[in-house]
Coordinates of C-alpha atoms in Angstrom, one line a residue:
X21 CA -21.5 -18.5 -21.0
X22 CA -17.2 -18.6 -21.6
X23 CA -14.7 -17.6 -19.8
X24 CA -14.5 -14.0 -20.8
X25 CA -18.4 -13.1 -19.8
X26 CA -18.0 -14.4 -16.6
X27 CA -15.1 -12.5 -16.5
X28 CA -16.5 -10.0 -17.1
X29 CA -19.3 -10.3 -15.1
X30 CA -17.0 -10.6 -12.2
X31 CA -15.7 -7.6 -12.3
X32 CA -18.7 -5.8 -13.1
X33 CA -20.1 -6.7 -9.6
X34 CA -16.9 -6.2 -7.9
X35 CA -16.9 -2.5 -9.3
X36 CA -20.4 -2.3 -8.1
X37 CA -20.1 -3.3 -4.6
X38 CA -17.2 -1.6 -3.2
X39 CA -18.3 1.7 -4.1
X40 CA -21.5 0.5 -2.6
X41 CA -19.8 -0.3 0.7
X42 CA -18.0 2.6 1.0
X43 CA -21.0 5.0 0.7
X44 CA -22.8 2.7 3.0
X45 CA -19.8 2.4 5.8
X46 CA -19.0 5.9 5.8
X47 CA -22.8 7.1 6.0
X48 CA -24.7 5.4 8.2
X49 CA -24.3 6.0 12.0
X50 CA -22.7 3.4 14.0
X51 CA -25.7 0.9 15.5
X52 CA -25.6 0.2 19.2
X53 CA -24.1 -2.8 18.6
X54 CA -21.5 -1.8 16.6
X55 CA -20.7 0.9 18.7
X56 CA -20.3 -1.4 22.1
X57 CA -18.1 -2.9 20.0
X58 CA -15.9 0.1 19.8
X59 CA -15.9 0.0 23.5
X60 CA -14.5 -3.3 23.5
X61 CA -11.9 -2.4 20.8
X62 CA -11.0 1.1 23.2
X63 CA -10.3 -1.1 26.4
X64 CA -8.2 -4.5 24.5
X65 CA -8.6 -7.6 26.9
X66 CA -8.5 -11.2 26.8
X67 CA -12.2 -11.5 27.2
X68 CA -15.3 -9.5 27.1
X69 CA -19.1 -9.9 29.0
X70 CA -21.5 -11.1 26.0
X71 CA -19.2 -13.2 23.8
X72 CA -15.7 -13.8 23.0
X73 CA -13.5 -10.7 21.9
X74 CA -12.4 -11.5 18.4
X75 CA -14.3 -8.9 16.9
X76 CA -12.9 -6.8 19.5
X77 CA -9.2 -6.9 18.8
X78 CA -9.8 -6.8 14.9
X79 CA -11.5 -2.7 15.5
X80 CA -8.6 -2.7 18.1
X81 CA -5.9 -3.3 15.3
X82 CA -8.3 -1.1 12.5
X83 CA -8.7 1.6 14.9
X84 CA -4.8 2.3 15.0
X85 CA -5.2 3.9 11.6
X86 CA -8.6 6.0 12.5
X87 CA -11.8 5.7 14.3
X88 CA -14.2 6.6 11.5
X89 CA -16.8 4.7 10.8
X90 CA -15.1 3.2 7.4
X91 CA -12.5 1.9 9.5
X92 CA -14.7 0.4 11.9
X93 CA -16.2 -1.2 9.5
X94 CA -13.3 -2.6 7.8
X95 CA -13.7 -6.2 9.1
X96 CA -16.7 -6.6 7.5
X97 CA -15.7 -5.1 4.3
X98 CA -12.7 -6.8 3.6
X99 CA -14.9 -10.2 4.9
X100 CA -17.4 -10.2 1.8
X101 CA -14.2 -10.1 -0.5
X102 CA -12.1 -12.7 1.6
X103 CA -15.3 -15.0 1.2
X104 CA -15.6 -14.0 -2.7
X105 CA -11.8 -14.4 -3.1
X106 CA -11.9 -18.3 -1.5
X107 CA -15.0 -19.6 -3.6
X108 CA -13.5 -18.6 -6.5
X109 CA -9.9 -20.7 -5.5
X110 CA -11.9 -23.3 -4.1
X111 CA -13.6 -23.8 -7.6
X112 CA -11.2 -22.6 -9.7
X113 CA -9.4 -25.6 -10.1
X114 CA -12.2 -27.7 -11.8
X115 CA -14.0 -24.8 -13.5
X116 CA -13.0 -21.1 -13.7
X117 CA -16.0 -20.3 -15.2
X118 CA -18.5 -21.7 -12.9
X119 CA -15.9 -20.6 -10.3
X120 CA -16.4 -16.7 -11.6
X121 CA -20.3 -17.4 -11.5
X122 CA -20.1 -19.1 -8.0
X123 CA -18.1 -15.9 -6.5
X124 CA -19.9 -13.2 -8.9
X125 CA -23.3 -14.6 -7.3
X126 CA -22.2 -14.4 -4.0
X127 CA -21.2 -11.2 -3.9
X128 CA -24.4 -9.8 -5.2
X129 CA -26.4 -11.6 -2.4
X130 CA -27.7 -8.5 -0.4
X131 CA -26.5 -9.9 2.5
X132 CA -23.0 -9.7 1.5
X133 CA -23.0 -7.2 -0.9
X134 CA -24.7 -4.8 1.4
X135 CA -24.0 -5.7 4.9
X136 CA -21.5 -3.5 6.4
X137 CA -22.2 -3.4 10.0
X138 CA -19.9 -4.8 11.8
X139 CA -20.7 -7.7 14.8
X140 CA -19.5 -10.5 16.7
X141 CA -20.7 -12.5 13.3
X142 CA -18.4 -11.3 10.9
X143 CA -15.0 -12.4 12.9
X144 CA -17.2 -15.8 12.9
X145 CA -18.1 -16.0 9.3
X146 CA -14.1 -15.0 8.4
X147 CA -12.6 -17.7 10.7
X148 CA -14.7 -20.3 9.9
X149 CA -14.5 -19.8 6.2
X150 CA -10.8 -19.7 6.3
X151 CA -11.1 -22.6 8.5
X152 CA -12.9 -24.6 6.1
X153 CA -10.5 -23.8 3.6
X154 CA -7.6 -24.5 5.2
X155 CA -8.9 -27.8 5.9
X156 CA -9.8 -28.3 2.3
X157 CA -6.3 -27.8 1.4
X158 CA -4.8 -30.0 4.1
X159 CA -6.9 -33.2 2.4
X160 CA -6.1 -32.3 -1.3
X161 CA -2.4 -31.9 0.0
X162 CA -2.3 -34.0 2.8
X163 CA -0.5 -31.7 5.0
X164 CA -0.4 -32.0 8.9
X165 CA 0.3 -28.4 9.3
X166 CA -2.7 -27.0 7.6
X167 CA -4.6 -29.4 9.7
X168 CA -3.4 -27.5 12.4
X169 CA -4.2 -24.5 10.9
X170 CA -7.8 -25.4 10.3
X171 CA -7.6 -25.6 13.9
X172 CA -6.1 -22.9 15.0
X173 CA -9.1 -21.0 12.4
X174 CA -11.7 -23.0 13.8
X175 CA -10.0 -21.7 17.5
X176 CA -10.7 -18.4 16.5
X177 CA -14.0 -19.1 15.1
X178 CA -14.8 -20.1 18.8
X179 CA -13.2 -16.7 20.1
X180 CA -15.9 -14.9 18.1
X181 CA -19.0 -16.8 19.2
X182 CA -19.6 -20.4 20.2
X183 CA -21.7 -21.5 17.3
X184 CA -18.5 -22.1 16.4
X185 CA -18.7 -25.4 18.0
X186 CA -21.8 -26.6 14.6
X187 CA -18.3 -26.1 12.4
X188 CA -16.5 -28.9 15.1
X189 CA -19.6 -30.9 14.6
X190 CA -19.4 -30.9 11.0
X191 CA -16.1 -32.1 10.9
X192 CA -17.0 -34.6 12.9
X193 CA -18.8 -36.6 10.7
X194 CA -17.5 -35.2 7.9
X195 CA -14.3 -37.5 9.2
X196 CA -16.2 -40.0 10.7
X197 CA -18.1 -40.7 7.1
X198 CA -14.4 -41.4 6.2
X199 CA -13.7 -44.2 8.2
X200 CA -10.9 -44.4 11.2
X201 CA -8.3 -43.7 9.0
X202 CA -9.5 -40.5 9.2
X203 CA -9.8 -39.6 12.7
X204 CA -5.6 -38.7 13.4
X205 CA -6.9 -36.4 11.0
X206 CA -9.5 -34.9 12.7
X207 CA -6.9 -35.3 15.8
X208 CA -4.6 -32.9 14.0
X209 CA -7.7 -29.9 13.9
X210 CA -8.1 -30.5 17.5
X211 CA -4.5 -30.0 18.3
X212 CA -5.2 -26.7 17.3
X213 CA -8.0 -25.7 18.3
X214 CA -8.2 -26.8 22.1
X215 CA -6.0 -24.4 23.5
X216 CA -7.6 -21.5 22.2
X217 CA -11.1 -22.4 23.3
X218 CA -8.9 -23.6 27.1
X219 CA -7.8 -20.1 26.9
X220 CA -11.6 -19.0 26.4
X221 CA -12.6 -21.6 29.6
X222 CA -10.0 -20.1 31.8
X223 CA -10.8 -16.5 31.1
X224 CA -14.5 -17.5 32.2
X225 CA -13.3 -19.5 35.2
X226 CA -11.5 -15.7 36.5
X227 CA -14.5 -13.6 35.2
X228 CA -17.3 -14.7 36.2
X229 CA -18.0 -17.4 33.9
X230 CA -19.8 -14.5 31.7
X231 CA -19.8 -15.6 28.7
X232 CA -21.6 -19.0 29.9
X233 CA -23.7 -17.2 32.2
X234 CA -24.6 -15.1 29.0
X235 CA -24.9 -17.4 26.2
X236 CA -26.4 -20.6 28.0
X237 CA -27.7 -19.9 31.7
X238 CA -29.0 -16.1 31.0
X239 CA -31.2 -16.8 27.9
X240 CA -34.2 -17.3 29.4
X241 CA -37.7 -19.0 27.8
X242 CA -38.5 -22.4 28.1
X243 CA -38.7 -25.0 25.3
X244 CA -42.3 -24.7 23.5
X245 CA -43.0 -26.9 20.0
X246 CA -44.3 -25.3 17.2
X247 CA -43.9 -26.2 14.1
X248 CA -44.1 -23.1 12.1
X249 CA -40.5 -21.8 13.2
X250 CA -38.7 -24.5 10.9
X251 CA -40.9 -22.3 7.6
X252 CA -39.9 -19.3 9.3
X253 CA -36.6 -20.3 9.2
X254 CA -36.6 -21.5 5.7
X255 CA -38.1 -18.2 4.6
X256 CA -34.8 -16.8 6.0
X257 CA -32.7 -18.7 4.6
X258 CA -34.3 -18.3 1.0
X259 CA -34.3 -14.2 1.6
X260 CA -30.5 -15.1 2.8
X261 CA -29.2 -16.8 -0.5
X262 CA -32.4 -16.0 -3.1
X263 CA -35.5 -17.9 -3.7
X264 CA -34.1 -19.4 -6.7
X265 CA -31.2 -20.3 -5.4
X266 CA -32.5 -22.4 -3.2
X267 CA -35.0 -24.2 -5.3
X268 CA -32.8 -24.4 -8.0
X269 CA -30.5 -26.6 -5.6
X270 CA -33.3 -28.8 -3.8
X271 CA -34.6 -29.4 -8.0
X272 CA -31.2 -30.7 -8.8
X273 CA -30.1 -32.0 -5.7
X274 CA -29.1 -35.5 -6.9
X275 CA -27.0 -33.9 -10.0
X276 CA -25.4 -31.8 -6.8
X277 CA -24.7 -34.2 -4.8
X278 CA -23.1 -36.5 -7.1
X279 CA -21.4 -33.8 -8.1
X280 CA -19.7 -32.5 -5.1
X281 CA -18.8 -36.0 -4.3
X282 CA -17.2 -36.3 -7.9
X283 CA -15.1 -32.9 -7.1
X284 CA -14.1 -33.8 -3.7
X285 CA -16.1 -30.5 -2.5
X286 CA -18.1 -33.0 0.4
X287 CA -16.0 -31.2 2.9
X288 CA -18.4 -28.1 1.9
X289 CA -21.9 -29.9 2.2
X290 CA -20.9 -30.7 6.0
X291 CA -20.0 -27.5 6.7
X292 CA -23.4 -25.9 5.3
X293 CA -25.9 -29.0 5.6
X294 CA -24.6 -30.0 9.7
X295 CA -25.3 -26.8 11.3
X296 CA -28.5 -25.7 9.4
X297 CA -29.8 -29.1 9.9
X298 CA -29.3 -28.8 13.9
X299 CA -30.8 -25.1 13.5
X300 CA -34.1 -26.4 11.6
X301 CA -34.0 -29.0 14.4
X302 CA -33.9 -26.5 17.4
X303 CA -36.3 -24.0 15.6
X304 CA -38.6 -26.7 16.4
X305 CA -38.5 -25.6 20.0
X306 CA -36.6 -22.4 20.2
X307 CA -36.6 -18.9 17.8
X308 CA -34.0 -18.6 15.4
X309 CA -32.3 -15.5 14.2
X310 CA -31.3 -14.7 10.7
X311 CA -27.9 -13.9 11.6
X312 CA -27.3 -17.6 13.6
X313 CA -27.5 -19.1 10.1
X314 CA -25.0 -16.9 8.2
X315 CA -21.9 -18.1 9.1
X316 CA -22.6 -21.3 7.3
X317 CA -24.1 -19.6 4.4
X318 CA -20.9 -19.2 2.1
X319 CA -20.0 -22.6 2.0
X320 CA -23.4 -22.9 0.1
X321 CA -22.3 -21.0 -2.8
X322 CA -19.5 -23.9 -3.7
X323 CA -22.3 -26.5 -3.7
X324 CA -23.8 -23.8 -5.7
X325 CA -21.8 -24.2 -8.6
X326 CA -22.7 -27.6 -9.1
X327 CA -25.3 -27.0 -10.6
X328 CA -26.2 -27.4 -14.5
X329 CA -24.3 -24.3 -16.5
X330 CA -28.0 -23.1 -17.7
X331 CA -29.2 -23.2 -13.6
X332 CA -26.2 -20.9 -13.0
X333 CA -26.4 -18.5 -15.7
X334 CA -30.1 -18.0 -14.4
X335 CA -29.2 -18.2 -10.5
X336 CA -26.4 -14.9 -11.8
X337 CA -29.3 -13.5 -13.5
X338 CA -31.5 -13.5 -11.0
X339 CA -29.3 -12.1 -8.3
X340 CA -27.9 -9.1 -10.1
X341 CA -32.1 -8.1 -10.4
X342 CA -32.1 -9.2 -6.4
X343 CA -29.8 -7.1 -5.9
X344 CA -30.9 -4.0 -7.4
X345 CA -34.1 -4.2 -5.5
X346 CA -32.3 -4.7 -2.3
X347 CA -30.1 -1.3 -3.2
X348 CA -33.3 0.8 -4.2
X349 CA -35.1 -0.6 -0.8
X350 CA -31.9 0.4 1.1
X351 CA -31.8 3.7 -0.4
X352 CA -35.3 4.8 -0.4
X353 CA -35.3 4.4 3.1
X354 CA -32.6 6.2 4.1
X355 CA -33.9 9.1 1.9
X356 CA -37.0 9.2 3.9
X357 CA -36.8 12.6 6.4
X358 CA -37.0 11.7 10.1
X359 CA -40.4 14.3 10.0
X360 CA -42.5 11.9 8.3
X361 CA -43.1 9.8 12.1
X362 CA -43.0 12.7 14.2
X363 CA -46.5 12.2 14.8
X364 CA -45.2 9.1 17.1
X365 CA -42.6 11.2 19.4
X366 CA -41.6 8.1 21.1
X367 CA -40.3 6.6 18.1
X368 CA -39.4 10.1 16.6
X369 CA -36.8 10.6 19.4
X370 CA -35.4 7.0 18.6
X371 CA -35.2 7.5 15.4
X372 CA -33.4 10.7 15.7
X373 CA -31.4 9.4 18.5
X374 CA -29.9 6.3 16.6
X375 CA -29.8 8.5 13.3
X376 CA -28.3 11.8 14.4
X377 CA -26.4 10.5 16.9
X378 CA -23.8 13.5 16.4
X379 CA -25.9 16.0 16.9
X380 CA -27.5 15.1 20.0
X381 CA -23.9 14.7 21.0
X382 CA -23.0 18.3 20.1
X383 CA -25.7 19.1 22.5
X384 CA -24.4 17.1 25.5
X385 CA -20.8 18.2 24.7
X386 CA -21.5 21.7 26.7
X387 CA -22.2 19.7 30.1
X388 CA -19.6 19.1 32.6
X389 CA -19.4 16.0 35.0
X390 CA -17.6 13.7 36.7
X391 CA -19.1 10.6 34.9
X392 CA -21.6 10.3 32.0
X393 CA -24.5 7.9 31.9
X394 CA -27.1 6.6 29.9
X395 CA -30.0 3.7 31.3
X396 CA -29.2 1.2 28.3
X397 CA -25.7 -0.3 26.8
X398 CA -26.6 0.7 23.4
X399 CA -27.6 4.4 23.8
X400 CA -24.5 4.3 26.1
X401 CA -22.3 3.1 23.3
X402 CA -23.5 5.2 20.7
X403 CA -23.1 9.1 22.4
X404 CA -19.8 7.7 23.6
X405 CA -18.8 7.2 19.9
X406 CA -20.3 10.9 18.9
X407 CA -19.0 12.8 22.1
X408 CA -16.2 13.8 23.6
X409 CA -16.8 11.5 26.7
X410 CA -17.3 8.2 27.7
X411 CA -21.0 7.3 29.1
X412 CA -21.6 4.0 31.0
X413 CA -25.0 2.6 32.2
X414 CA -26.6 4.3 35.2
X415 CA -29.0 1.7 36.5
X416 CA -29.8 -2.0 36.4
X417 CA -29.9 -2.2 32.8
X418 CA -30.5 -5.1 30.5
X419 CA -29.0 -8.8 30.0
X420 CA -27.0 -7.5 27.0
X421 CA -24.1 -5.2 26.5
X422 CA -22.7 -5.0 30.1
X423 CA -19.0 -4.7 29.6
X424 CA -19.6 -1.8 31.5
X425 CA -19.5 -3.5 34.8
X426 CA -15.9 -4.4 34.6
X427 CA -15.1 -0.6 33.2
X428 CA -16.8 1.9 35.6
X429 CA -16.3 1.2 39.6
X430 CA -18.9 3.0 41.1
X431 CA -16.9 3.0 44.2
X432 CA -14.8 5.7 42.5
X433 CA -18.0 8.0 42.0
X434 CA -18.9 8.0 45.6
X435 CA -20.1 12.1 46.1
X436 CA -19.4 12.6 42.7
X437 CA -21.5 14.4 39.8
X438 CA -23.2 12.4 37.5
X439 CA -24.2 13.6 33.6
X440 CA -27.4 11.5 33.1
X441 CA -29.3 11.2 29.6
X442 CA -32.9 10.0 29.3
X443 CA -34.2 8.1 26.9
X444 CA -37.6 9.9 27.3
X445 CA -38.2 13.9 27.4
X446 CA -39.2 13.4 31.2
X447 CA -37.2 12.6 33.5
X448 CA -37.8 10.0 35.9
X449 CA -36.8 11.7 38.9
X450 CA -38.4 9.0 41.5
X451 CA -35.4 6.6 40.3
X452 CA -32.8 8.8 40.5
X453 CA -33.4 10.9 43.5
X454 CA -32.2 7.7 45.8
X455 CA -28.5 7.9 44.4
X456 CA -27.8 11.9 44.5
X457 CA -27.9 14.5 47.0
X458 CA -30.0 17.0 44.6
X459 CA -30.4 16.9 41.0
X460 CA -30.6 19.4 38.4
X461 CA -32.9 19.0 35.3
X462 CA -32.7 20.2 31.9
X463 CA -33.4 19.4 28.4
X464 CA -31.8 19.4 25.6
X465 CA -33.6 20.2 22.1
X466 CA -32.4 18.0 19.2
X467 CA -34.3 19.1 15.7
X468 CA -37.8 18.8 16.5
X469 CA -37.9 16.7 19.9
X470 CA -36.2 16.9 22.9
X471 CA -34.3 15.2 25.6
X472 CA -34.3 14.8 29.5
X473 CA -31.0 15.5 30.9
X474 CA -29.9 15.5 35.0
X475 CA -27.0 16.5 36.3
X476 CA -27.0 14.2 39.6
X477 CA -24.6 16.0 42.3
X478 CA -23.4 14.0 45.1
X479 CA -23.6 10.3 44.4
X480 CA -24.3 8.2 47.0
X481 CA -22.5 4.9 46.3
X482 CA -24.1 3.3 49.8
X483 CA -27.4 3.5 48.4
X484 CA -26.6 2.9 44.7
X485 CA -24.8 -0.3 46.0
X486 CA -27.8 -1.9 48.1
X487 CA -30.8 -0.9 45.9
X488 CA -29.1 -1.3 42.3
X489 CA -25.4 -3.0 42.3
X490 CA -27.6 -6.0 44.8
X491 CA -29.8 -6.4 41.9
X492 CA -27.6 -6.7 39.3
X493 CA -25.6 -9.2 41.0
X494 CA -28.8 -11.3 41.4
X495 CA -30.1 -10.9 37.8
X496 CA -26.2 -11.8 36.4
X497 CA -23.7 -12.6 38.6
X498 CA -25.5 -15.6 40.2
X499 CA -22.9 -18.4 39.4
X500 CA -24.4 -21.7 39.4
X501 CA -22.9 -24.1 42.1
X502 CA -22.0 -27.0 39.0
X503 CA -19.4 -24.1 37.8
X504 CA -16.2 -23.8 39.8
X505 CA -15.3 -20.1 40.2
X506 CA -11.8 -18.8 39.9
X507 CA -12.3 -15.2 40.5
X508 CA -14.8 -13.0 40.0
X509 CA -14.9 -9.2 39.5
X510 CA -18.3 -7.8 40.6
X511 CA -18.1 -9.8 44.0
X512 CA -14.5 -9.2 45.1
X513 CA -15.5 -5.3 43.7
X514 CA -19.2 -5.0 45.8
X515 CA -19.6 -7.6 47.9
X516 CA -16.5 -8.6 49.9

């Protein structure tokens, strides 16, 4: 294949996939996730309860223009193509053909070409690419200040999530496999990346520690061996990149690795090979999720093009027919009507729930209340998108999504009225009872299921505190004695 195929090839799947992502951002609802994340982006701050708040202040800054879900989305949009965009520079320089292949492959990998949800991932996978990069060009230019840069990158890689700290470790011995020569080098990076994650540190030291207590203390399960999670894991990461991908790279991996040494691309193989190695390594012991590994998929795509010309051409081949599978799969299941599992009401009433979330909003938007809430973060954060009002978490909840703790003092609702939404069509009045004076049940009909709604009058905070706020502070706030506490809000707020 020349120049101008590839080309042309290029820009055929660039023309495919933004229309693709458009469709896709500005149709489907906003996922629980995504839409706590819109709740972090509505209240800015320096930190937030699950993970770092990257993610955060990039829907903070997109959300100045508008809060549809396009918008939202944006981050991970403009991600795919900032990914695309570097494989093709990094390789461009040696082969701008293989370069066009490399970047036309990786943007019709399913993953990126149809992953427009928005999470704590995608300000990951964007720092740490640009990171990588950065770093790249500081060796080939031998420049202090983009050392630094990679740093400050490789900061805000940590200020999206702490697997962050795999990238650290692969430029560890990335450096190290250079001899101590290197090291001032790898000095430089850390220059500018300590203070960011110091900022991170002392942020936890005056909240709580949450993010620790989230991340590392809260995760539960113990260590148990079994040696079928490393295949399981490997049959992610070949759905991740493509079957053929993958064995097309493990069948010429000597070719590739002399290669990449040849190019001066070794920077890339750390960056990939480090942290899936030490994920295949804990899947030994612990479950893996898809999206751990993603962040250190890209950097695959430049070993990629190290293959043999004929390996690539087939690799593109391949992936444009992956890809169309992927978007019929996609699209036949979002043309399926919700009716055909209303047989299973439970999971009719999700479905409908996550799905039509705006409707069920338009519902609730005739109530009137002093507070709204919901029993989980994520059904919380989604009718807060779709209505007119906020709705926090009435309850103990779950170990995820509790930024509401630091939003809603119950304190303030003490006699208060109280809009609360079940998840079920019954309503469990035993559990609530405890809190209000009386309550006042209804339902509210939503195509073919229904709803149980209470409108709780007079809170009573006393009770709510002892029987629920106790709990909570028990399951979460329990701050080991090995980590020194600075401040922390759901004590000094309940409990002194």
């Amino acid at each position: 294949m020349n120049y101008i195929q590839a080309r042309d090839f290029f820009y055929f799947a660039l023309f495919l996939s933004l229309p693709l992502k458009l469709i896709l951002a500005g149709t489907l609802p906003l996922t629980g996730d995504e839409a706590y994340f819109v709740i972090w982006a509505q209240h800015p701050a320096a930190g937030y309860y699950d993970h770092p708040p990257l993610i955060g202040w990039l829907i903070h800054l997109c959300m100045y223009i508008s809060g549809h879900e396009i918008l939202v989305r944006l981050p991970s949009i403009l991600a795919s193509y900032v990914l695309v965009w570097g494989v093709y520079r990094i390789l461009s320089d040696h082969d701008r053909t293989k370069a066009l292949l490399a970047a036309s492959t990786l943007l019709l990998t399913p993953v990126f070409l149809l992953g427009v949800l928005v999470t704590t991932d995608t300000a990951l996978i964007l720092s740490m690419f640009l990171s990588v990069l950065a770093l790249h060009r500081a060796e080939t230019r031998n420049s202090n200040l983009l050392y630094i840069l990679s740093g400050i990158l490789l900061g805000l890689a940590f200020l999206s999530k702490y697997f962050a700290a795999l990238l650290l470790l692969a430029y560890i011995f990335y450096f190290l496999t250079g001899g101590l020569k290197k090291l001032p080098r790898l000095g430089l990076v850390l220059l500018g990346c300590l203070p960011l994650v110091a900022f991170n540190l002392y942020w936890n030291y005056t909240h709580c520690w949450v993010n620790i207590m989230f991340n590392f203390i809260g995760r539960g399960g113990d260590a148990e061996f079994s040696p079928m999670q490393p295949l399981i894991l490997l049959g992610m990461l070949a759905w991740v990149v493509s079957p053929v991908l993958l064995v097309q790279l493990f069948r010429h991996r000597s070719q590739v690795l002399s290669r990449i040494r040849s190019s001066g691309h070794g920077l890339f193989a750390f960056a990939a090979l480090v942290p899936l190695a030490v994920f295949f390594a804990a899947s030994l012991f612990y479950s893996v999720g898809a999206h751990w590994i993603l962040g250190f998929v890209p950097f695959l795509y430049v070993i990629y093009a190290a293959l043999p010309g004929k390996s690539l051409i087939l690799g593109r081949k391949f992936m444009l027919g992956y890809a169309l599978l992927h978007i019929v799969l996609v699209a036949a299941a979002l043309l399926v009507p919700l009716e055909i599992i209303k047989e299973r009401p439970g999971l009719y009433r999700d479905a409908v729930f996550y799905l039509r979330p705006a409707q069920v909003a338009e519902k609730l938007d005739s109530y009137r209340a002093d507070y709204y809430a919901t029993p989980s973060y994520s059904r919380s954060a989604v009718i807060s998108y779709y209505s007119s009002h906020y709705w926090g978490i009435l309850g103990t909840g779950s170990r995820y999504g509790r930024e509401d703790d630091r939003i809603t003092d119950f304190r303030k609702l003490d006699g208060r009225d109280i809009l609360f939404l079940s998840r079920d069509d019954e309503l469990d009045k035993d559990r609530l009872s405890p809190y209000f004076e009386f309550l006042e049940p209804s339902r509210i009909q939503v195509r073919e299921t229904s709803f149980a709604v209470a409108l709780g009058r007079g809170f009573d905070y006393s009770s709510y505190q002892s029987q629920v706020l106790a709990q909570i502070k028990k399951r979460h706030y329990d701050i080991p004695d090995f980590l020194p506490l600075g401040r922390c809000f759901f004590h000094e707020r309940y409990f002194q």
